[in-house]
Coordinates of C-alpha atoms in Angstrom, one line a residue:
V40 CA -9.7 1.0 3.8
G41 CA -11.2 0.2 0.5
K42 CA -8.0 0.2 -1.5
S43 CA -9.0 -2.8 -3.8
T44 CA -12.5 -1.4 -4.4
L45 CA -11.2 2.0 -5.4
S46 CA -8.5 0.4 -7.6
R47 CA -11.1 -1.7 -9.5
K48 CA -13.3 1.2 -10.0
I49 CA -10.6 3.5 -11.3
A50 CA -9.3 0.7 -13.5
G51 CA -12.8 0.3 -15.0
D52 CA -13.0 4.1 -15.5
L53 CA -9.8 4.1 -17.4
G54 CA -10.0 0.9 -19.1
I55 CA -7.0 -0.4 -17.3
Q56 CA -6.9 -4.2 -17.4
H57 CA -4.3 -5.0 -14.7
V58 CA -4.9 -4.4 -11.0
I59 CA -2.4 -6.2 -8.8
G60 CA -2.5 -6.3 -5.0
T61 CA 0.7 -6.3 -3.1
D62 CA -0.6 -9.4 -1.2
V63 CA -0.1 -11.2 -4.6
V64 CA 3.5 -10.1 -4.9
R65 CA 4.0 -11.1 -1.2
D66 CA 2.5 -14.5 -1.8
V67 CA 4.7 -15.1 -4.8
L68 CA 7.7 -14.1 -2.7
R69 CA 6.7 -16.4 0.0
K70 CA 6.8 -19.3 -2.4
V71 CA 10.4 -18.5 -3.5
L72 CA 11.8 -17.4 -0.2
S73 CA 11.3 -19.9 2.6
V74 CA 10.3 -19.0 6.1
E75 CA 13.8 -19.9 7.3
V76 CA 15.4 -17.4 4.9
M77 CA 12.7 -14.7 5.3
P78 CA 10.7 -15.1 8.5
E79 CA 9.2 -11.6 8.4
L80 CA 7.9 -12.1 5.0
H81 CA 5.8 -15.0 6.2
S82 CA 4.0 -13.2 9.1
P83 CA 1.2 -10.7 8.8
S84 CA 2.7 -7.2 8.4
Y85 CA 1.2 -6.2 11.7
S86 CA 3.0 -8.9 13.6
A87 CA 6.3 -9.2 11.5
Y88 CA 8.1 -7.5 14.4
K89 CA 8.0 -10.8 16.3
T90 CA 10.4 -12.4 13.9
L91 CA 13.0 -9.7 14.4
R92 CA 16.0 -10.2 16.6
P93 CA 15.4 -8.7 20.1
I94 CA 15.9 -4.9 19.9
Y95 CA 15.8 -2.3 22.7
S96 CA 13.2 0.1 21.6
S97 CA 9.6 0.9 22.1
R98 CA 6.7 -1.3 21.1
F99 CA 5.7 1.2 18.5
E100 CA 9.1 1.2 16.9
E101 CA 9.1 -2.7 16.9
V102 CA 5.7 -2.8 15.1
I103 CA 6.9 -0.3 12.4
L104 CA 10.3 -1.8 12.0
G105 CA 8.7 -5.2 11.5
F106 CA 6.2 -3.7 9.0
E107 CA 9.1 -2.1 7.0
N108 CA 11.2 -5.4 7.1
H109 CA 8.1 -7.2 5.8
S110 CA 7.3 -4.7 3.2
K111 CA 10.8 -3.9 1.8
Y112 CA 10.9 -7.2 -0.1
V113 CA 7.3 -6.8 -1.4
N114 CA 8.3 -3.2 -2.6
L115 CA 11.2 -4.8 -4.6
G116 CA 8.8 -7.2 -6.2
V117 CA 6.5 -4.2 -7.0
E118 CA 9.4 -2.3 -8.5
A119 CA 10.0 -5.2 -10.8
V120 CA 6.4 -5.3 -11.9
L121 CA 6.4 -1.5 -12.5
S122 CA 9.6 -1.9 -14.6
R123 CA 8.1 -4.6 -16.7
A124 CA 4.9 -2.7 -17.2
A125 CA 6.8 0.4 -18.4
T126 CA 8.9 -1.7 -20.7
E127 CA 5.7 -3.2 -22.2
S128 CA 3.9 0.0 -22.1
V129 CA 1.2 -1.5 -20.0
S130 CA -1.1 0.6 -17.7
I131 CA -1.4 -1.0 -14.2
I132 CA -2.7 -0.2 -10.9
I133 CA -0.9 -1.7 -7.8
E134 CA -2.6 -1.5 -4.6
G135 CA -1.9 -2.7 -1.0
E136 CA -0.7 -1.9 2.4
H137 CA 2.9 -2.6 1.6
L138 CA 3.5 0.4 -0.6
L139 CA 5.5 2.6 1.7
P140 CA 7.1 5.4 -0.3
A141 CA 10.3 5.4 1.8
L142 CA 11.0 1.9 0.4
F143 CA 10.7 2.8 -3.2
D144 CA 13.6 4.0 -5.4
E145 CA 13.0 7.7 -5.8
T146 CA 13.3 7.4 -9.6
I147 CA 10.1 5.3 -9.7
L148 CA 7.9 7.8 -7.7
S149 CA 9.3 10.7 -9.7
K150 CA 8.4 9.3 -13.1
P151 CA 5.7 11.4 -14.8
N152 CA 3.5 8.3 -15.5
V153 CA 3.5 7.0 -11.9
L154 CA 0.8 8.3 -9.4
Y155 CA 1.3 7.3 -5.9
M156 CA -1.4 7.9 -3.3
T157 CA -2.3 6.6 0.2
I158 CA -5.9 6.1 1.1
S159 CA -6.4 7.2 4.8
V160 CA -9.2 6.6 7.3
P161 CA -8.7 9.3 10.0
D162 CA -11.5 7.8 12.1
P163 CA -10.2 4.7 13.9
L164 CA -13.8 3.4 14.4
L165 CA -14.6 3.6 10.7
H166 CA -11.2 1.9 10.0
K167 CA -12.0 -0.9 12.3
E168 CA -15.5 -1.3 10.7
N169 CA -14.0 -1.4 7.2
L170 CA -11.5 -4.1 8.2
S171 CA -14.2 -6.2 9.9
S172 CA -16.5 -5.9 7.0
Q173 CA -13.9 -6.8 4.3
Y174 CA -12.0 -9.7 5.9
T175 CA -14.5 -12.0 7.4
Q176 CA -12.2 -15.0 7.7
E177 CA -9.5 -13.0 9.5
K178 CA -11.8 -10.6 11.4
E179 CA -10.9 -11.9 14.9
E180 CA -7.2 -11.5 14.3
L181 CA -7.5 -8.1 12.8
V182 CA -9.6 -6.9 15.6
K183 CA -7.1 -8.4 18.1
H184 CA -4.2 -6.6 16.4
F185 CA -6.0 -3.5 15.4
D186 CA -3.9 -1.1 17.5
D187 CA -0.8 -2.3 15.6
I188 CA -2.6 -2.0 12.3
R189 CA -3.6 1.5 13.2
K190 CA 0.0 2.4 14.0
I191 CA 1.1 1.1 10.6
H192 CA -1.7 3.0 8.8
E193 CA -0.6 6.2 10.6
H194 CA 3.1 5.6 9.8
I195 CA 2.2 5.1 6.0
V196 CA 0.1 8.4 6.0
N197 CA 2.9 10.2 7.8
E198 CA 5.6 8.9 5.3
T199 CA 3.3 9.8 2.3
Q200 CA 2.8 13.4 3.6
L201 CA 6.6 13.7 4.4
R202 CA 7.4 13.1 0.8
K203 CA 4.5 15.5 -0.4
L204 CA 2.7 12.7 -2.2
S205 CA -1.1 12.5 -2.2
V206 CA -3.2 11.3 0.8
V207 CA -6.8 10.7 0.1
E208 CA -9.0 10.7 3.2
T209 CA -12.1 8.6 3.5
S210 CA -15.1 9.1 5.8
R211 CA -18.7 8.3 6.0
E212 CA -19.5 11.6 4.3
V213 CA -16.8 11.8 1.6
N214 CA -16.6 9.4 -1.4
P215 CA -12.9 9.0 -2.1
L216 CA -13.6 7.7 -5.6
D217 CA -14.3 11.4 -6.8
I218 CA -11.0 12.6 -5.2
V219 CA -9.0 9.7 -6.6
R220 CA -10.5 10.3 -10.2
K221 CA -9.4 14.0 -9.9
L222 CA -5.9 13.1 -9.0
V223 CA -5.8 10.7 -12.0
V224 CA -7.1 13.3 -14.4
D225 CA -4.8 16.0 -13.1
K226 CA -1.8 13.6 -13.5
I227 CA -2.8 12.8 -17.1
V228 CA -3.3 16.5 -17.9
S229 CA 0.2 17.3 -16.5
M230 CA 1.7 14.4 -18.7
V231 CA 0.0 15.7 -21.8
T232 CA 1.0 19.3 -21.0
A233 CA 4.6 18.3 -20.5
E234 CA 4.8 16.4 -23.8
S235 CA 3.4 19.4 -25.7

């Protein structure tokens, strides 16, 4: 979807030195929590449902439930990183697929210095092209599981909209960087205005 590229460009624009991907947080947690203790964390997010106990629900719900179980631990790690950054007054960008607003403590998302957004690719073909071009080593697996990845993507977008948080759509015609820059500037202006 271009989350990492956007994050690095925005960080460069704003002089933010710390950009952390949720994959890094997940990998740290995997070192601490064994596969026996947390099997869903050790699976890709799109197939974490395979580690769940059998449930009687639709395939769609299994994929989403697996994703949420996989992501909830990553979100706890992200909350700890955000808390530490706030304590040390460090600006940070955290990007990744695991950032589901429903899993965050509401007090974090409502802080004036936190800006949550979801990058969306409404066109499934463009989404598949983006995945294929970015992850060359995992390309075959990603294409094989694209329908599940797409379900997760749509779930994240829906959850973001439900909470009235920002969704930035990407397409071949629209550069999302300009939209993200405007959201960041608007957030900074609202913080400065609130302090005045």
